GROMACS .gro file of C-alpha atoms in nm:
model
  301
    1UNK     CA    1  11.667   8.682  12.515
    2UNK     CA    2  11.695   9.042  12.658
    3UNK     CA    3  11.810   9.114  12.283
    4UNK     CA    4  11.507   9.000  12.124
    5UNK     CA    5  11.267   9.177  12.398
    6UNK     CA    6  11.407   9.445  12.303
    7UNK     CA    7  11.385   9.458  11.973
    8UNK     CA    8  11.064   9.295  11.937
    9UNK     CA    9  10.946   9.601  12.180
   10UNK     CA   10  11.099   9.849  11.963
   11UNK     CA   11  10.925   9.694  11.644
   12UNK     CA   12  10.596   9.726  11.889
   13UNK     CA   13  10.718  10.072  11.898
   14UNK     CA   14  10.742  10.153  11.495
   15UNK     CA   15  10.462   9.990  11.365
   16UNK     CA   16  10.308  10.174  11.656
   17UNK     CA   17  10.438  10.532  11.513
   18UNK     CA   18  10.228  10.434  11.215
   19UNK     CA   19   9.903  10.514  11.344
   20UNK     CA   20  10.057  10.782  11.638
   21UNK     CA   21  10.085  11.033  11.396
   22UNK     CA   22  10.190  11.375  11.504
   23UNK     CA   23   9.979  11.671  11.604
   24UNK     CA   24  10.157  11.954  11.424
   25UNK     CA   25   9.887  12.149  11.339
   26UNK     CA   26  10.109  12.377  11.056
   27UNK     CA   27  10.055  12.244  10.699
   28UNK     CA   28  10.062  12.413  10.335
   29UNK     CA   29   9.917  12.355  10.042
   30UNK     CA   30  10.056  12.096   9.739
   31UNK     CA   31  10.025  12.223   9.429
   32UNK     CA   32  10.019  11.920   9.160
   33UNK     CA   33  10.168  11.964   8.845
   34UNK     CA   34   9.912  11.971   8.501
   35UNK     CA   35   9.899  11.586   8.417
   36UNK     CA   36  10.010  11.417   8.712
   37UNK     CA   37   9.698  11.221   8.988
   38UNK     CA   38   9.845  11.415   9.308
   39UNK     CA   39   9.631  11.630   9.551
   40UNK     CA   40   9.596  11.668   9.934
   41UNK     CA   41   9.814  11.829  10.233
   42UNK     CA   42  10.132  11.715  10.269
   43UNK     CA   43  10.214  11.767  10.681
   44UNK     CA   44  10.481  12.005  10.737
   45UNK     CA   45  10.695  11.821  10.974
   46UNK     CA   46  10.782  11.519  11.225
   47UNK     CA   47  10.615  11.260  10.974
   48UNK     CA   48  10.595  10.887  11.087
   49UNK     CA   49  10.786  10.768  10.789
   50UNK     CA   50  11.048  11.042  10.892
   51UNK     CA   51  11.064  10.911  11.263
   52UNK     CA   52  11.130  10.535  11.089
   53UNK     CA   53  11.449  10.633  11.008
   54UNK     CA   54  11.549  10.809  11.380
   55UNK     CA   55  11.497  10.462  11.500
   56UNK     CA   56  11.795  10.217  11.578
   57UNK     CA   57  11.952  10.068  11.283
   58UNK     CA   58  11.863   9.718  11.316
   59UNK     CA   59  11.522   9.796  11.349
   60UNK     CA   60  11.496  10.050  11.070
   61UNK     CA   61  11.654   9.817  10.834
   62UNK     CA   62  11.376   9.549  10.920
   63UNK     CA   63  11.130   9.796  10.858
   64UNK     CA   64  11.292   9.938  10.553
   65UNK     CA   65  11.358   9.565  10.395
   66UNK     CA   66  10.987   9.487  10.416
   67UNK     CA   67  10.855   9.780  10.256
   68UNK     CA   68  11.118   9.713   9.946
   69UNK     CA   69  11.016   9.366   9.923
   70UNK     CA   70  10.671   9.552   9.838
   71UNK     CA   71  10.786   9.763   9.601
   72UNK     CA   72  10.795  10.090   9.853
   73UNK     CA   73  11.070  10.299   9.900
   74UNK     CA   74  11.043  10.460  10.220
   75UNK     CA   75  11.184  10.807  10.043
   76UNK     CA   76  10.864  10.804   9.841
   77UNK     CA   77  10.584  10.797  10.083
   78UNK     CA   78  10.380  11.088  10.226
   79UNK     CA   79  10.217  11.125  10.520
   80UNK     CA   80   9.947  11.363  10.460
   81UNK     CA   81   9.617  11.556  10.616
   82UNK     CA   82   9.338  11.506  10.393
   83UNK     CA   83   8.962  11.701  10.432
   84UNK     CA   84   8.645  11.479  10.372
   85UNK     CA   85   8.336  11.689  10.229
   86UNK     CA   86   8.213  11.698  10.601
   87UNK     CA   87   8.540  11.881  10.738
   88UNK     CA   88   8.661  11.555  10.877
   89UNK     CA   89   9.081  11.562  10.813
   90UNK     CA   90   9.192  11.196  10.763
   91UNK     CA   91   9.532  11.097  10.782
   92UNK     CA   92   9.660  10.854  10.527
   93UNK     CA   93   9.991  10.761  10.303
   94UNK     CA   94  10.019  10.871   9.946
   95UNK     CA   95  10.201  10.597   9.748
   96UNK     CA   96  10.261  10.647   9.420
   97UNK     CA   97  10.176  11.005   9.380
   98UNK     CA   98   9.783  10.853   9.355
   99UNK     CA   99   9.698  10.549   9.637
  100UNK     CA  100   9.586  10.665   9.937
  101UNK     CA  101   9.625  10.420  10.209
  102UNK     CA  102   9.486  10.431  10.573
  103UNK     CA  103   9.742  10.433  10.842
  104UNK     CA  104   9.615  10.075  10.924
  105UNK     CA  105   9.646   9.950  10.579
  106UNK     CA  106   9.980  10.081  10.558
  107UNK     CA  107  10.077   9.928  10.881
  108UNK     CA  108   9.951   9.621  10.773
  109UNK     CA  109  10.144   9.635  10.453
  110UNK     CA  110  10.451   9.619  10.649
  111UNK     CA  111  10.422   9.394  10.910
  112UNK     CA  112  10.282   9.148  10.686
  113UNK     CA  113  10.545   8.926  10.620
  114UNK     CA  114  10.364   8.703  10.434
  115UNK     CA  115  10.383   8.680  10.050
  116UNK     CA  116  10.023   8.646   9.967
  117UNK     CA  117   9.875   8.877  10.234
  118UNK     CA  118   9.582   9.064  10.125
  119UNK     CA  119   9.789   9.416  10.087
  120UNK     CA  120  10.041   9.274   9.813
  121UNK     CA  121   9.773   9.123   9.565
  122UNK     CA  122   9.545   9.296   9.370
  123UNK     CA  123   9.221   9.282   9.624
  124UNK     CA  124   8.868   9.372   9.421
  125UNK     CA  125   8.549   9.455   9.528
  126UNK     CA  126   8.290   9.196   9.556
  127UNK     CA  127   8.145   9.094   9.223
  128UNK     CA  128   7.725   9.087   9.127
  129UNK     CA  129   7.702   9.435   9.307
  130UNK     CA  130   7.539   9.774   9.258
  131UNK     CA  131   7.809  10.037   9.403
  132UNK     CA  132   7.647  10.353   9.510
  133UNK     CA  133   7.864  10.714   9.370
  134UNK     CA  134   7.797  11.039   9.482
  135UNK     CA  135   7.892  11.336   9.299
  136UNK     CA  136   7.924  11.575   9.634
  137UNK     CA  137   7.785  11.935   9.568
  138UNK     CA  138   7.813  12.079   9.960
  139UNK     CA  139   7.984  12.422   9.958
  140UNK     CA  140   8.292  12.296  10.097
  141UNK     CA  141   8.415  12.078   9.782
  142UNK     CA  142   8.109  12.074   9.545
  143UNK     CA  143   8.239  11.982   9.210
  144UNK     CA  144   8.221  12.206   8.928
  145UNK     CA  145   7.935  12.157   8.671
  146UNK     CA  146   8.218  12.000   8.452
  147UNK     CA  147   8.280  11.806   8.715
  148UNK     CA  148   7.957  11.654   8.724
  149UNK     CA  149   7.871  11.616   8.363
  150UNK     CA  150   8.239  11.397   8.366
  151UNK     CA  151   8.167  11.228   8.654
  152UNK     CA  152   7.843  11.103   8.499
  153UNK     CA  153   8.021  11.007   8.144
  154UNK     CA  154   8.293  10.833   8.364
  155UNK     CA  155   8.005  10.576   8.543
  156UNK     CA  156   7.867  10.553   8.164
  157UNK     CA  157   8.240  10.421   8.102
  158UNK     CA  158   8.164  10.119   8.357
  159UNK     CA  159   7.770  10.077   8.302
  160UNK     CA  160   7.803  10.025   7.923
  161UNK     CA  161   8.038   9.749   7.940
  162UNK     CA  162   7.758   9.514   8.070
  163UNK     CA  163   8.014   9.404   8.374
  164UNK     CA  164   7.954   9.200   8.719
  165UNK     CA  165   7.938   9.556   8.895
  166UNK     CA  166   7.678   9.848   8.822
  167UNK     CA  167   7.762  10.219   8.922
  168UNK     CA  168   7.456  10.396   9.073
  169UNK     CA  169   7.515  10.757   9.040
  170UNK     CA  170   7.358  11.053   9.239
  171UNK     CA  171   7.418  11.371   9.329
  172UNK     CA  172   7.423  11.594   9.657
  173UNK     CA  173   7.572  11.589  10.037
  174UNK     CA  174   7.452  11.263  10.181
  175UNK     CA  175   7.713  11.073  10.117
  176UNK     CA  176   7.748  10.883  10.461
  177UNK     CA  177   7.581  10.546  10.323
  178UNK     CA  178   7.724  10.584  10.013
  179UNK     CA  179   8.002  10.392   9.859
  180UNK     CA  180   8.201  10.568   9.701
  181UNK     CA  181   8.237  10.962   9.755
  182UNK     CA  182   8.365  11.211   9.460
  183UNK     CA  183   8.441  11.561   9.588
  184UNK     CA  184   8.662  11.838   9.512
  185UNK     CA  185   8.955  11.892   9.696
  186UNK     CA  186   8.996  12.278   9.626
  187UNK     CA  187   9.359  12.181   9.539
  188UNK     CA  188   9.543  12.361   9.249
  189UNK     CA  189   9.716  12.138   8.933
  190UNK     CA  190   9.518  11.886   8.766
  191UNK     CA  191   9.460  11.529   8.892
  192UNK     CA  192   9.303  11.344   9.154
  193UNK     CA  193   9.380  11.081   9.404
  194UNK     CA  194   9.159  10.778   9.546
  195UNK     CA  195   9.286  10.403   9.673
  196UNK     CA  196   9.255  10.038   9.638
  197UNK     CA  197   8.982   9.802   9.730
  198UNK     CA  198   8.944   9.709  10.074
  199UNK     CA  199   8.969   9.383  10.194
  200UNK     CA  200   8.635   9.276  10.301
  201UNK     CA  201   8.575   9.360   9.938
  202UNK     CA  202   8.433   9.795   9.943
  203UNK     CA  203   8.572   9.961   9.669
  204UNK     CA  204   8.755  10.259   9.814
  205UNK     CA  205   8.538  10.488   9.910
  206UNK     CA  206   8.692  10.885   9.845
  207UNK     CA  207   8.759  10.992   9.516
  208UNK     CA  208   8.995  11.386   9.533
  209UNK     CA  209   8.958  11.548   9.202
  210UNK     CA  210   9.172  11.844   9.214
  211UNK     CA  211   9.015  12.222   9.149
  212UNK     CA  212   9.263  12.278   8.905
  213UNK     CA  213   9.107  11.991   8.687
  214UNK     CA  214   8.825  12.202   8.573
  215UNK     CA  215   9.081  12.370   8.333
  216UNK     CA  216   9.087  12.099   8.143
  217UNK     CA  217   8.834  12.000   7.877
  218UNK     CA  218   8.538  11.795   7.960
  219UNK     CA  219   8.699  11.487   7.834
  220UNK     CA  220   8.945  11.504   8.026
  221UNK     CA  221   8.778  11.581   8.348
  222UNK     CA  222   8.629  11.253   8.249
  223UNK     CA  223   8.964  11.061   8.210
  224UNK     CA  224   9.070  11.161   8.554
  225UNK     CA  225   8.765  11.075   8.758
  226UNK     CA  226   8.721  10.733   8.510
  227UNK     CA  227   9.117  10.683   8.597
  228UNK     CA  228   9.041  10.718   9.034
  229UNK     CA  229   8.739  10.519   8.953
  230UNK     CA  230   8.951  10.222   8.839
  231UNK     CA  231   9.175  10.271   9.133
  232UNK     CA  232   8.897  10.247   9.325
  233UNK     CA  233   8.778   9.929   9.167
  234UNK     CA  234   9.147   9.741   9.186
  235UNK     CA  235   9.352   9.904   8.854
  236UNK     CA  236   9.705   9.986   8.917
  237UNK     CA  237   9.860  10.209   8.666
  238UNK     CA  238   9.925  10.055   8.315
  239UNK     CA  239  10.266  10.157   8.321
  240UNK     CA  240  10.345  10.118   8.655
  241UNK     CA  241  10.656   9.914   8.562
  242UNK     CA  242  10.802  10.248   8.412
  243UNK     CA  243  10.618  10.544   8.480
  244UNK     CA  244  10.846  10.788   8.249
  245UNK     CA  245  10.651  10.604   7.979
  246UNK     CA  246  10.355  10.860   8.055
  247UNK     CA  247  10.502  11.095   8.275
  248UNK     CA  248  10.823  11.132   8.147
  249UNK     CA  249  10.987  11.082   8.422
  250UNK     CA  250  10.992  10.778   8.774
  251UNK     CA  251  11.095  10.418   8.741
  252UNK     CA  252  10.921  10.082   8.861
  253UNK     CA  253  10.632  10.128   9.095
  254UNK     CA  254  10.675   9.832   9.224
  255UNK     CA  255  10.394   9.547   9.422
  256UNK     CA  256  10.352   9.925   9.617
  257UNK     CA  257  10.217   9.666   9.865
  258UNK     CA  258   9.895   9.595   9.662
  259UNK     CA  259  10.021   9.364   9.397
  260UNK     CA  260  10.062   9.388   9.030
  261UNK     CA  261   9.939   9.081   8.877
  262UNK     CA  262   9.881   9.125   8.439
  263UNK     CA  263   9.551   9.061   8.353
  264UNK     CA  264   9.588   8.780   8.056
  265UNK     CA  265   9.472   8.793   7.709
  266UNK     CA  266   9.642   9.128   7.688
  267UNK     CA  267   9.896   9.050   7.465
  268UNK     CA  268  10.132   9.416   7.510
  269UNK     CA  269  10.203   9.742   7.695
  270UNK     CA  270   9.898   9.934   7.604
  271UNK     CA  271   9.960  10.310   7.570
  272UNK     CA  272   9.571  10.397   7.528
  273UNK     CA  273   9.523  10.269   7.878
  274UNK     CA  274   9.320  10.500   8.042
  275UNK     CA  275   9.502  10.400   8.365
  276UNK     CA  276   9.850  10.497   8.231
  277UNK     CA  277  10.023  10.731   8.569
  278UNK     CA  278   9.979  11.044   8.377
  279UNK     CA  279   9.791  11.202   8.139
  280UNK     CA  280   9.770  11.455   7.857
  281UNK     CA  281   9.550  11.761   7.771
  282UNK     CA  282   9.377  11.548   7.477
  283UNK     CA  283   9.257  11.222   7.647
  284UNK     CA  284   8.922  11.099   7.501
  285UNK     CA  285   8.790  10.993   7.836
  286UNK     CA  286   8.732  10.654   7.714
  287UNK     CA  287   8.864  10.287   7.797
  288UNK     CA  288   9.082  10.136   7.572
  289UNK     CA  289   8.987   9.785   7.447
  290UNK     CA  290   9.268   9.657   7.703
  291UNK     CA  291   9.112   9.829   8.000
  292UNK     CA  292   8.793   9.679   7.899
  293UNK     CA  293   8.939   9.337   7.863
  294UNK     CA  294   9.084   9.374   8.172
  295UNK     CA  295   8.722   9.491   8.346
  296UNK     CA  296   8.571   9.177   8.233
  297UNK     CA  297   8.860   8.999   8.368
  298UNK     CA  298   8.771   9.130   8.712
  299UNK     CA  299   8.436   9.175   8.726
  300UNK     CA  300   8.257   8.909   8.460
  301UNK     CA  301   7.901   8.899   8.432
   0.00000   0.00000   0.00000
């Protein structure tokens, strides 16, 4: 009995480092490579995902079986310091170079033992909605005027399709009642991050398009912020299964905690998907006829 005390205190004790994160205040700046959905501040040192492995080997093993029965490898996860438009820094988990997840969802993730928790299938936002976007033009991350005219094709993406969900678009710095927040991060490469639905059905509400996105042409400033959008709205990467099929490089994603349940009458790998893992300096902007197919899927009218 003393045994399992124990343990079940030091379990207590990791989940707990999981939202104890620590107050190093040094940090530098990521720089994401052209054509990969990366951005933030990685934290320089002492990360909670670090400290899981300092921990004693029965317990880290626990902890590192349940994350690779969701598809996460441990090695792959970043703790980082992100900046919202108001100077608030957030701290959340990267997974899969793209998903941000909140230090509870990620805690969640892994305590969950549970097959069909909420984390490890593919949660949506709630259908027959209008979602509220704001393009954010403040002087901390305003987005470029590219940024904006993409931002706007990108909702035009969703509206046209005639779906369950509208996109209400605006522009400006009052984004506290707004859904869904799209801001520039300042960050160099091109790409952008956002997350996963939540599960009392928001879509995620931040959307990072990195600075070094404007160097791309408008179309492709478009395929980003559509590609976070979907994220946003419950896509997981086309090719998660493989992403050197787009990036040319990375293996299986894996459930990554979320889920990644194939949307039927799709009858192949799709390699127009907007919401392939990487992307190239030519994209159209547009959703292929899968993605759309797989939009109705989710959100039918």
């Amino acid at each position: 009995m003393k045994n399992l005390i124990t343990k079940a205190m030091l379990m207590v004790f990791a989940m707990g480092i999981l939202v104890a994160f620590s107050s190093c205040e040094k940090q530098e700046n990521l720089t994401a490579d052209n054509g990969s959905y990366d951005s933030g501040v990685v934290l320089d040192m002492n990360n909670s995902v670090d400290r899981i492995k300092n921990l004693p080997d029965d317990v880290r093993h626990e902890i590192e079986e349940r994350a690779m029965s969701r598809g996460i490898d441990l090695d792959h996860v970043e703790e980082r310091l992100v900046t919202r438009p108001n100077g608030d820094v957030q701290r959340i988990f990267m997974v899969e170079e793209d998903i941000e997840m909140t230090p509870e969802q990620f805690r969640d993730m892994l305590t969950n033992k549970d097959s069909d928790r909420q984390y490890i299938t593919n949660n949506l936002a709630n259908n027959n909605q209008t979602y509220t976007v704001i393009g954010y033009t403040g002087s901390c991350c305003a987005l470029t005027s590219k940024m904006q005219t993409a931002l706007q094709w990108a909702v035009n993406n969703f509206n046209r399709e005639n779906l369950g969900i509208t996109l209400s678009l605006s522009y400006g710095t009052n984004y506290q009642n707004k859904d869904i927040t799209v801001y520039n991060n300042g960050a160099g490469g091109g790409g952008g991050s956002a997350g996963f639905p939540f599960s009392n059905g928001k879509p995620y509400n931040f959307v990072q398009i990195n600075a070094g996105t404007d160097a791309f042409n408008t179309n492709v400033v478009e395929h980003v912020i559509c590609h976070e959008l979907g994220h946003c709205f419950g896509f997981r990467h086309t090719d998660y299964f493989n992403r050197s099929i787009s990036c040319g490089s990375g293996g299986n994603e894996g459930s990554a905690g979320v889920g990644a349940n194939q949307v039927p009458g799709i009858p192949g790998f799709d390699g127009n998907s907007i919401m392939l893992a990487c992307f190239s300096n030519d994209e159209d902007g547009e959703f292929s006829n899968n993605d759309i197919v797989a939009l109705e899927f989710m959100y039918p009218n």
